[in-house]
Tab-separated table of C-alpha atoms in Angstrom:
chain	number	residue	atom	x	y	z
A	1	UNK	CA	17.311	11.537	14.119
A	2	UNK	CA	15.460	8.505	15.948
A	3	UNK	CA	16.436	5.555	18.123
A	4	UNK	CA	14.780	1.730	17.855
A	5	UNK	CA	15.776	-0.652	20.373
A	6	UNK	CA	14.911	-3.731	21.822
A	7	UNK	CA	14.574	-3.811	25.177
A	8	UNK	CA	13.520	-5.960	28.458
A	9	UNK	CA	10.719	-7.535	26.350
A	10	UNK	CA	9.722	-3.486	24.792
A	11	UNK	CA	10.483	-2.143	21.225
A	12	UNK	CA	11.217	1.164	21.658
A	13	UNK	CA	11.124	4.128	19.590
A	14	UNK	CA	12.965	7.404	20.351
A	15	UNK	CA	11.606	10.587	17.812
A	16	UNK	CA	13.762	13.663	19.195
A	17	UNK	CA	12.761	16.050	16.386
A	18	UNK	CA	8.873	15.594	15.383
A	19	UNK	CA	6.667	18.834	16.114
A	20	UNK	CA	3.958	17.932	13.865
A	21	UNK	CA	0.761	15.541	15.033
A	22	UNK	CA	0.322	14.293	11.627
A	23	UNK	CA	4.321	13.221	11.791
A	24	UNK	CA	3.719	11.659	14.717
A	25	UNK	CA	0.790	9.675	13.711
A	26	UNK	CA	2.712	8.403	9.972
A	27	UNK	CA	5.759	6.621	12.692
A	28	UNK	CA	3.196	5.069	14.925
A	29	UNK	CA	1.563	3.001	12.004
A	30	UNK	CA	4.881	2.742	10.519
A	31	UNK	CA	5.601	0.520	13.544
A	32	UNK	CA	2.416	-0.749	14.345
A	33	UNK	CA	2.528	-2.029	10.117
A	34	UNK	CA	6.334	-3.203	11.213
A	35	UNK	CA	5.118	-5.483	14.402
A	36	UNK	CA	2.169	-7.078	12.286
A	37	UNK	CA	4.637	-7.468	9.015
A	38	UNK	CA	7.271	-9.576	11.625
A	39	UNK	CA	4.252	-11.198	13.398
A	40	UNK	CA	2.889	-12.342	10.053
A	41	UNK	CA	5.864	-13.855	8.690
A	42	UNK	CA	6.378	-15.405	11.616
A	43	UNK	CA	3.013	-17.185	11.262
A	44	UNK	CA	3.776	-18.075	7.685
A	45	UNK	CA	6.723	-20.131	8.548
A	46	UNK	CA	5.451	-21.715	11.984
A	47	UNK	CA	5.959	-24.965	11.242
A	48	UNK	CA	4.388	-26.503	14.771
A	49	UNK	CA	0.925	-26.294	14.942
A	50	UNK	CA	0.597	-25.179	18.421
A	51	UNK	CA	3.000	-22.295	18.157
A	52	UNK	CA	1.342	-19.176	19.054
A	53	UNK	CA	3.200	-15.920	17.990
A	54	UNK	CA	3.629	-12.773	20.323
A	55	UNK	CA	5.178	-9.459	20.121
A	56	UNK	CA	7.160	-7.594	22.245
A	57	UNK	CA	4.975	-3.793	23.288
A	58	UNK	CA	5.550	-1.119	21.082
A	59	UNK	CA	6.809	2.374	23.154
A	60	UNK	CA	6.913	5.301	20.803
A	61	UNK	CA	8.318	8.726	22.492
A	62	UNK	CA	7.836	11.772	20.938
A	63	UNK	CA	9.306	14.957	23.515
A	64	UNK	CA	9.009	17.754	21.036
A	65	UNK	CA	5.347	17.377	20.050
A	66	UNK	CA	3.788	20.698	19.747
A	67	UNK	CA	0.370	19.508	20.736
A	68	UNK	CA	1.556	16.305	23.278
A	69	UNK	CA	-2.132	15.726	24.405
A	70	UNK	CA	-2.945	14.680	20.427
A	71	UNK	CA	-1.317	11.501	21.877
A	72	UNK	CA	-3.895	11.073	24.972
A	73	UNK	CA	-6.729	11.530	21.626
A	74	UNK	CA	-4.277	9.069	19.495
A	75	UNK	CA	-4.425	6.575	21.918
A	76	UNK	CA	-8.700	6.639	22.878
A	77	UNK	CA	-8.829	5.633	18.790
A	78	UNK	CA	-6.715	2.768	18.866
A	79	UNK	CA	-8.097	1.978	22.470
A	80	UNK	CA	-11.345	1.489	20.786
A	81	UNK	CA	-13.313	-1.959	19.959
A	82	UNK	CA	-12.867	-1.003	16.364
A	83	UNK	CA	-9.686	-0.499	16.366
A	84	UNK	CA	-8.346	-3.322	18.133
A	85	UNK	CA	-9.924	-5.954	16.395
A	86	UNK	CA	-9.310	-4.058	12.775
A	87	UNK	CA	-5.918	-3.850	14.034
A	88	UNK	CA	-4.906	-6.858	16.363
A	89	UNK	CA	-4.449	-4.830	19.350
A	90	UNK	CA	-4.896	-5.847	22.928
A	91	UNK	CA	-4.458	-2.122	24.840
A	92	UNK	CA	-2.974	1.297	23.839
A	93	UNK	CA	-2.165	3.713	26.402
A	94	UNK	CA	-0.781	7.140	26.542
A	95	UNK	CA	1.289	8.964	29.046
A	96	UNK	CA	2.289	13.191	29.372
A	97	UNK	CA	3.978	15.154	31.285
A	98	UNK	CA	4.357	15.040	34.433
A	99	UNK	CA	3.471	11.270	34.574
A	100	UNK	CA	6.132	11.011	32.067
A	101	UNK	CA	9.469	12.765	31.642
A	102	UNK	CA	8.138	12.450	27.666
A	103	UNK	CA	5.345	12.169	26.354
A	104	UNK	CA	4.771	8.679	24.793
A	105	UNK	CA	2.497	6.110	23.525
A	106	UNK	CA	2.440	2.278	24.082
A	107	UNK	CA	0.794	-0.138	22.040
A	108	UNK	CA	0.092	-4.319	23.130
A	109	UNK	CA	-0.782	-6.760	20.475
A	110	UNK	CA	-2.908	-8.848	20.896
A	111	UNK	CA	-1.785	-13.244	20.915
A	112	UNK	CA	-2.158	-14.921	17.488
A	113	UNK	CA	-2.523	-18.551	16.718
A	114	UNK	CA	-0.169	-20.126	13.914
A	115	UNK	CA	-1.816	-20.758	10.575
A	116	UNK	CA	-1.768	-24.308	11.320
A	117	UNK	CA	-3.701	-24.371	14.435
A	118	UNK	CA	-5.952	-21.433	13.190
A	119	UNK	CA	-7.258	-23.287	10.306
A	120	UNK	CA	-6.949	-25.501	7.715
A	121	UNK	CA	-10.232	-24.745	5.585
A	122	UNK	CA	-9.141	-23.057	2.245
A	123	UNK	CA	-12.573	-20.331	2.899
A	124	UNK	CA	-10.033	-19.250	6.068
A	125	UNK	CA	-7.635	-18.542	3.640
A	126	UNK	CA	-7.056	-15.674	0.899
A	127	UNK	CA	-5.193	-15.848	-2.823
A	128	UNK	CA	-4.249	-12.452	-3.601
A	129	UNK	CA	-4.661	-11.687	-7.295
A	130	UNK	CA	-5.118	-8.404	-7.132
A	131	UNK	CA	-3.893	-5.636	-9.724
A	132	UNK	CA	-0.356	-4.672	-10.385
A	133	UNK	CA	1.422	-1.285	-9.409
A	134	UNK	CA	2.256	-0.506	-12.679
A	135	UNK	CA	-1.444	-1.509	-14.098
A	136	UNK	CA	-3.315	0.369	-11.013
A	137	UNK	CA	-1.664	3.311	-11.515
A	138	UNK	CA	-1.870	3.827	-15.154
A	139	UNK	CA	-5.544	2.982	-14.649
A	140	UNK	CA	-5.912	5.938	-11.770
A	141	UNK	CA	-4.226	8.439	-13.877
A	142	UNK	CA	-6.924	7.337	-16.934
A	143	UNK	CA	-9.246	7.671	-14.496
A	144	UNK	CA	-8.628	11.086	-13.757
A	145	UNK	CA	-7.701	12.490	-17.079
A	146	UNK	CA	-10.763	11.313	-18.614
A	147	UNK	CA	-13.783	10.222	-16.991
A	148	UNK	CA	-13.172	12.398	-13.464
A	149	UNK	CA	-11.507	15.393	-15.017
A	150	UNK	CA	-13.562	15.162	-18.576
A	151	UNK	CA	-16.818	14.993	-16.706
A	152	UNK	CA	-16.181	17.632	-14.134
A	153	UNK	CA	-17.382	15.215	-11.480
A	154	UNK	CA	-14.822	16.901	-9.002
A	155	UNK	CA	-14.437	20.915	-9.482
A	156	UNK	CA	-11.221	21.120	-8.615
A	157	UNK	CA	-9.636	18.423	-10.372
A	158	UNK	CA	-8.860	18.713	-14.796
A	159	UNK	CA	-5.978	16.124	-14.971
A	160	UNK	CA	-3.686	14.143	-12.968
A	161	UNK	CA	-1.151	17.639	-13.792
A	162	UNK	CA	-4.021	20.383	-12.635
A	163	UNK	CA	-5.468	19.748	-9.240
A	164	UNK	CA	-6.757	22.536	-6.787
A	165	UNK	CA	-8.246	24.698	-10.192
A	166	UNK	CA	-9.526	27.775	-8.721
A	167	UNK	CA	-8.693	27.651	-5.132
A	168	UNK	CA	-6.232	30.640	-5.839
A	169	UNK	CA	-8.509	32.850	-4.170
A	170	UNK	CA	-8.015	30.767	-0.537
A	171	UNK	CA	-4.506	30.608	-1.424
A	172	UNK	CA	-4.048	27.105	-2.914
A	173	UNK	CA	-1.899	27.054	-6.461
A	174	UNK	CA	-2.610	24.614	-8.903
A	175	UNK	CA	-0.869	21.349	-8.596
A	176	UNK	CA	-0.358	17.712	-9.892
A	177	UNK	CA	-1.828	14.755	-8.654
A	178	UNK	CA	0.636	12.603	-6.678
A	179	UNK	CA	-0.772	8.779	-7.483
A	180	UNK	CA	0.525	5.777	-4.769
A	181	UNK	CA	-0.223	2.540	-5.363
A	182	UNK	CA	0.269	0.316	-2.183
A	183	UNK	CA	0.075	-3.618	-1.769
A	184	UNK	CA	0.849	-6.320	0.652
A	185	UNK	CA	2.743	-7.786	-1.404
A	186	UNK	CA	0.960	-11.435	-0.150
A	187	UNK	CA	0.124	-13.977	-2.469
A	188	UNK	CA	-1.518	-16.540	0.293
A	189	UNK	CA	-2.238	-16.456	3.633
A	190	UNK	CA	-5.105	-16.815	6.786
A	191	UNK	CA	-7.687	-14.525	6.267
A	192	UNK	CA	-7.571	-12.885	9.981
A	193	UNK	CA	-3.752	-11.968	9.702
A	194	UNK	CA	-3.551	-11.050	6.004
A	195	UNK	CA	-6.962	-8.883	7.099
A	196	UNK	CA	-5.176	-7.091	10.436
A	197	UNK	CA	-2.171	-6.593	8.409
A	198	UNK	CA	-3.885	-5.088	5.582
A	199	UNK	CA	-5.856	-2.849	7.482
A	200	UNK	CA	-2.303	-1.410	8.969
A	201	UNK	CA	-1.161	-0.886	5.834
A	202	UNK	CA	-3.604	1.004	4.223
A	203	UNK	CA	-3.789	3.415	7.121
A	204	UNK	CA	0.193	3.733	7.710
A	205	UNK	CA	0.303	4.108	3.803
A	206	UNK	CA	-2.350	7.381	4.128
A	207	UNK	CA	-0.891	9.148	6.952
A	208	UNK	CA	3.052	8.580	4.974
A	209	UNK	CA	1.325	10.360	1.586
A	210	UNK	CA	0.144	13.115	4.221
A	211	UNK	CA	2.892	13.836	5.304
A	212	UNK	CA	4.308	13.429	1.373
A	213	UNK	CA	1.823	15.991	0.555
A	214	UNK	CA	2.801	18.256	3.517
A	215	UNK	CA	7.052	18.247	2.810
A	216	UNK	CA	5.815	19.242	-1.059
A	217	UNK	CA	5.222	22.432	-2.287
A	218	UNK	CA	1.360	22.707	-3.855
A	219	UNK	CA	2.702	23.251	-6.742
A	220	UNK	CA	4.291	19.597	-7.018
A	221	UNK	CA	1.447	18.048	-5.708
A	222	UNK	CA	-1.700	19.624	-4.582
A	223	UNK	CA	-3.483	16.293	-3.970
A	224	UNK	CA	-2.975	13.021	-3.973
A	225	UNK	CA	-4.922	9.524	-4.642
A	226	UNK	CA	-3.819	6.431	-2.618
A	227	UNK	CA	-4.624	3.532	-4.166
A	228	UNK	CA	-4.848	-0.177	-2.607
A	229	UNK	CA	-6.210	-2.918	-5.378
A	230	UNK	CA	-6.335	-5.651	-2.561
A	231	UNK	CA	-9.778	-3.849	-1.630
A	232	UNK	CA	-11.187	-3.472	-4.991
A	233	UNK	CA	-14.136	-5.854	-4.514
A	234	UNK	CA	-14.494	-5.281	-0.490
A	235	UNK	CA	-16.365	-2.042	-0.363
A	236	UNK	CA	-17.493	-2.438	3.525
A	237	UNK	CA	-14.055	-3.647	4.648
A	238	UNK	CA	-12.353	-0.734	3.010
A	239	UNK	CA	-15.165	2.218	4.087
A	240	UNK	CA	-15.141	0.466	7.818
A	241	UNK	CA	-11.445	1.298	8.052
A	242	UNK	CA	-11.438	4.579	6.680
A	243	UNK	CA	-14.372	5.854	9.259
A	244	UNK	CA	-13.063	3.327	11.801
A	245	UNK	CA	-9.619	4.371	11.681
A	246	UNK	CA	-8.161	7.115	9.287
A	247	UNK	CA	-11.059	9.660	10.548
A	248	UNK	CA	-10.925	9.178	13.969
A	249	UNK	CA	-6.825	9.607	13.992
A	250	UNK	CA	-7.214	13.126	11.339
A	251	UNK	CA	-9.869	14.388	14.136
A	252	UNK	CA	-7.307	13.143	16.968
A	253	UNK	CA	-4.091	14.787	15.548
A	254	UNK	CA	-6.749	18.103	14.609
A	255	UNK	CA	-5.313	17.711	11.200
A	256	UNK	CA	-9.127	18.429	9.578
A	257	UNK	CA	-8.408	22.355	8.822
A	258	UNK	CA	-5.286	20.640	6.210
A	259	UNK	CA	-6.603	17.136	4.836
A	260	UNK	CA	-9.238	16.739	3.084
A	261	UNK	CA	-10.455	13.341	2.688
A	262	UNK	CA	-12.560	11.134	0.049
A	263	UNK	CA	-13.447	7.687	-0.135
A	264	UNK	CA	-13.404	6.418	-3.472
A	265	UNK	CA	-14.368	2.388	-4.232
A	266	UNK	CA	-15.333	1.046	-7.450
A	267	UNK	CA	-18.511	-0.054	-5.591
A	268	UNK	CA	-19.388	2.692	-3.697
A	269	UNK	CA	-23.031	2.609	-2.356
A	270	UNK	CA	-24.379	6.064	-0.533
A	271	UNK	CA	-27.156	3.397	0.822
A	272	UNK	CA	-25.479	0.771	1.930
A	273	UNK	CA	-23.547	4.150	4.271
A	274	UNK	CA	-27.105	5.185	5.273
A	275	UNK	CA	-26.313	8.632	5.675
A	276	UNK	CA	-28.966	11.814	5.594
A	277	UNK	CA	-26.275	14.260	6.858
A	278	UNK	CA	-23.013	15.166	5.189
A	279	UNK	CA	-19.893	12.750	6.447
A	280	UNK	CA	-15.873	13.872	6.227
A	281	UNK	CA	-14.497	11.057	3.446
A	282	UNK	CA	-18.481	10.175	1.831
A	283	UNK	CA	-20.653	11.423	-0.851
A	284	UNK	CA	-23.491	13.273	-0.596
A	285	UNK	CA	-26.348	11.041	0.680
A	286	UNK	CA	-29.274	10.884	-1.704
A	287	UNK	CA	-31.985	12.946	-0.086
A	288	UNK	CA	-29.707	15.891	0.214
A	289	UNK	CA	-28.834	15.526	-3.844
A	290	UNK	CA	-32.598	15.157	-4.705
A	291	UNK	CA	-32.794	18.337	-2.439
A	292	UNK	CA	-29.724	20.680	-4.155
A	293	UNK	CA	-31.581	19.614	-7.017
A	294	UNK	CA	-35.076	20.685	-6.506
A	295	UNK	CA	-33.985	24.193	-5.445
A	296	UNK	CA	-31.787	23.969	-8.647
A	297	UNK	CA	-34.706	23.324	-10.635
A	298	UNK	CA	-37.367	26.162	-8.712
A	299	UNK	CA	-33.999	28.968	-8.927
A	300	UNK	CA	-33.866	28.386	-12.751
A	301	UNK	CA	-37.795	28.850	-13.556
A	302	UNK	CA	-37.846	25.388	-15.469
């Protein structure tokens, strides 16, 4: 069971029961996704121009973490430069025992200006026209079945129903493919907040299919593609969140040995990275290819 309150200017959030870093890490973007969803609307429907929209802190309290000082790590990501402006945050700060009877996080947000006073120059604003659920996902599962899965481009992948092939020897069965397909749901809006509250969502959304994946046996699912149209022709924005954010927080909650992770854009560029070594999330930079394939070509005698 949990508590949410509202309280002396806080929103508070009591978690009793969750053990599990990666748990803890799906509720605090659930909220942090929550605040910016209220604090959005909010700026959609100012109507005076010189409204400026705050939220109360966020206090999330989790007693029964197994690993409390995850939180202290938790908190150094979103306490980052990155973070807070991917993020609209103004300070994070975590607390253990003893300074604490519980160990718990708290999150500020940073002021926003209404859309009014922010701008009024259609380039400050986005139209959403991006893909729908039912579209993206039948396209992902084509995807898979026959151009990842016919080509072999990922060894342990056939079909969106046989993920994990022959990983029986490290103890992984094979598994299906579990497919989400997550939006805003925003037709219009200021670039800044639609951005912030975009970014929230898309790393709320992974951490809720990890811990999807982790409450499933393998043999349901055994991986699992999230899948957010809105960043379909934004390559940068989407890779800057994922090693911004989403990394840093699976290193923080040491939830590396479990998740694996890969970023996949329909305009991925290993250059544009500028990688030489191998990255958690990227492929392969070049040289190292041109490399595996030189000793590839000497081992064979051609």
């Amino acid at each position: 069971s949990s508590d949410k309150i509202s309280k002396d200017n806080l929103s508070f959030r009591w978690e009793p029961d969750l053990r599990e870093s990666y748990e803890v890490a799906d509720v605090v973007f659930q909220e942090v996704v929550r605040v910016l969803r209220d604090r959005f609307n909010q700026n959609q429907h100012a109507s005076d121009d010189k409204c400026t929209v705050t939220s109360f802190p966020l206090v999330l309290s989790f007693p029964s973490m197994a690993r409390p000082e995850d939180l202290d790590k938790l908190s150094a990501v979103l306490q980052s430069d990155e973070c807070k402006q991917l993020l609209g945050l103004e300070d994070t700060c975590a607390e253990l025992y003893p300074s604490s009877p519980a160990p718990y996080l708290r999150i500020t947000f940073s002021t926003i200006f209404t859309k009014s006073e922010a701008t009024t120059n259609d380039q400050n604003n986005v139209h959403n026209a991006s893909m729908p659920a039912n579209c993206a996902t039948s396209a992902t599962e084509n995807w898979v079945n026959n151009f990842l899965g016919k080509y072999r481009l990922c060894p342990y992948t056939s079909s969106v129903s046989r993920a994990a092939v022959g990983l029986s020897s490290v103890g992984v069965p094979v598994g299906g493919v579990h497919v989400r397909v997550e939006s805003t749901n925003v037709e219009s809006a200021e670039r800044k907040s639609y951005n912030i509250l975009r970014a929230a969502m898309l790393v709320s959304s992974f951490w809720s299919e990890v811990v999807t994946l982790m409450n499933s046996s393998q043999e349901d699912w055994a991986t699992s593609l999230l899948v957010f149209p809105e960043y379909d022709t934004e390559f940068e924005s989407f890779v800057g969140i994922c090693d911004s954010i989403v990394e840093p927080t699976v290193v923080a909650t040491q939830s590396t040995d479990f998740i694996g992770r890969a970023w996949f854009h329909p305009q991925y560029d290993s250059d544009s990275i500028g990688h030489s070594e191998v990255i958690a999330g990227h492929a392969v930079p070049h040289k190292m290819v041109k490399g595996f394939m030189k000793s590839l070509h000497l081992s064979s005698g051609k």
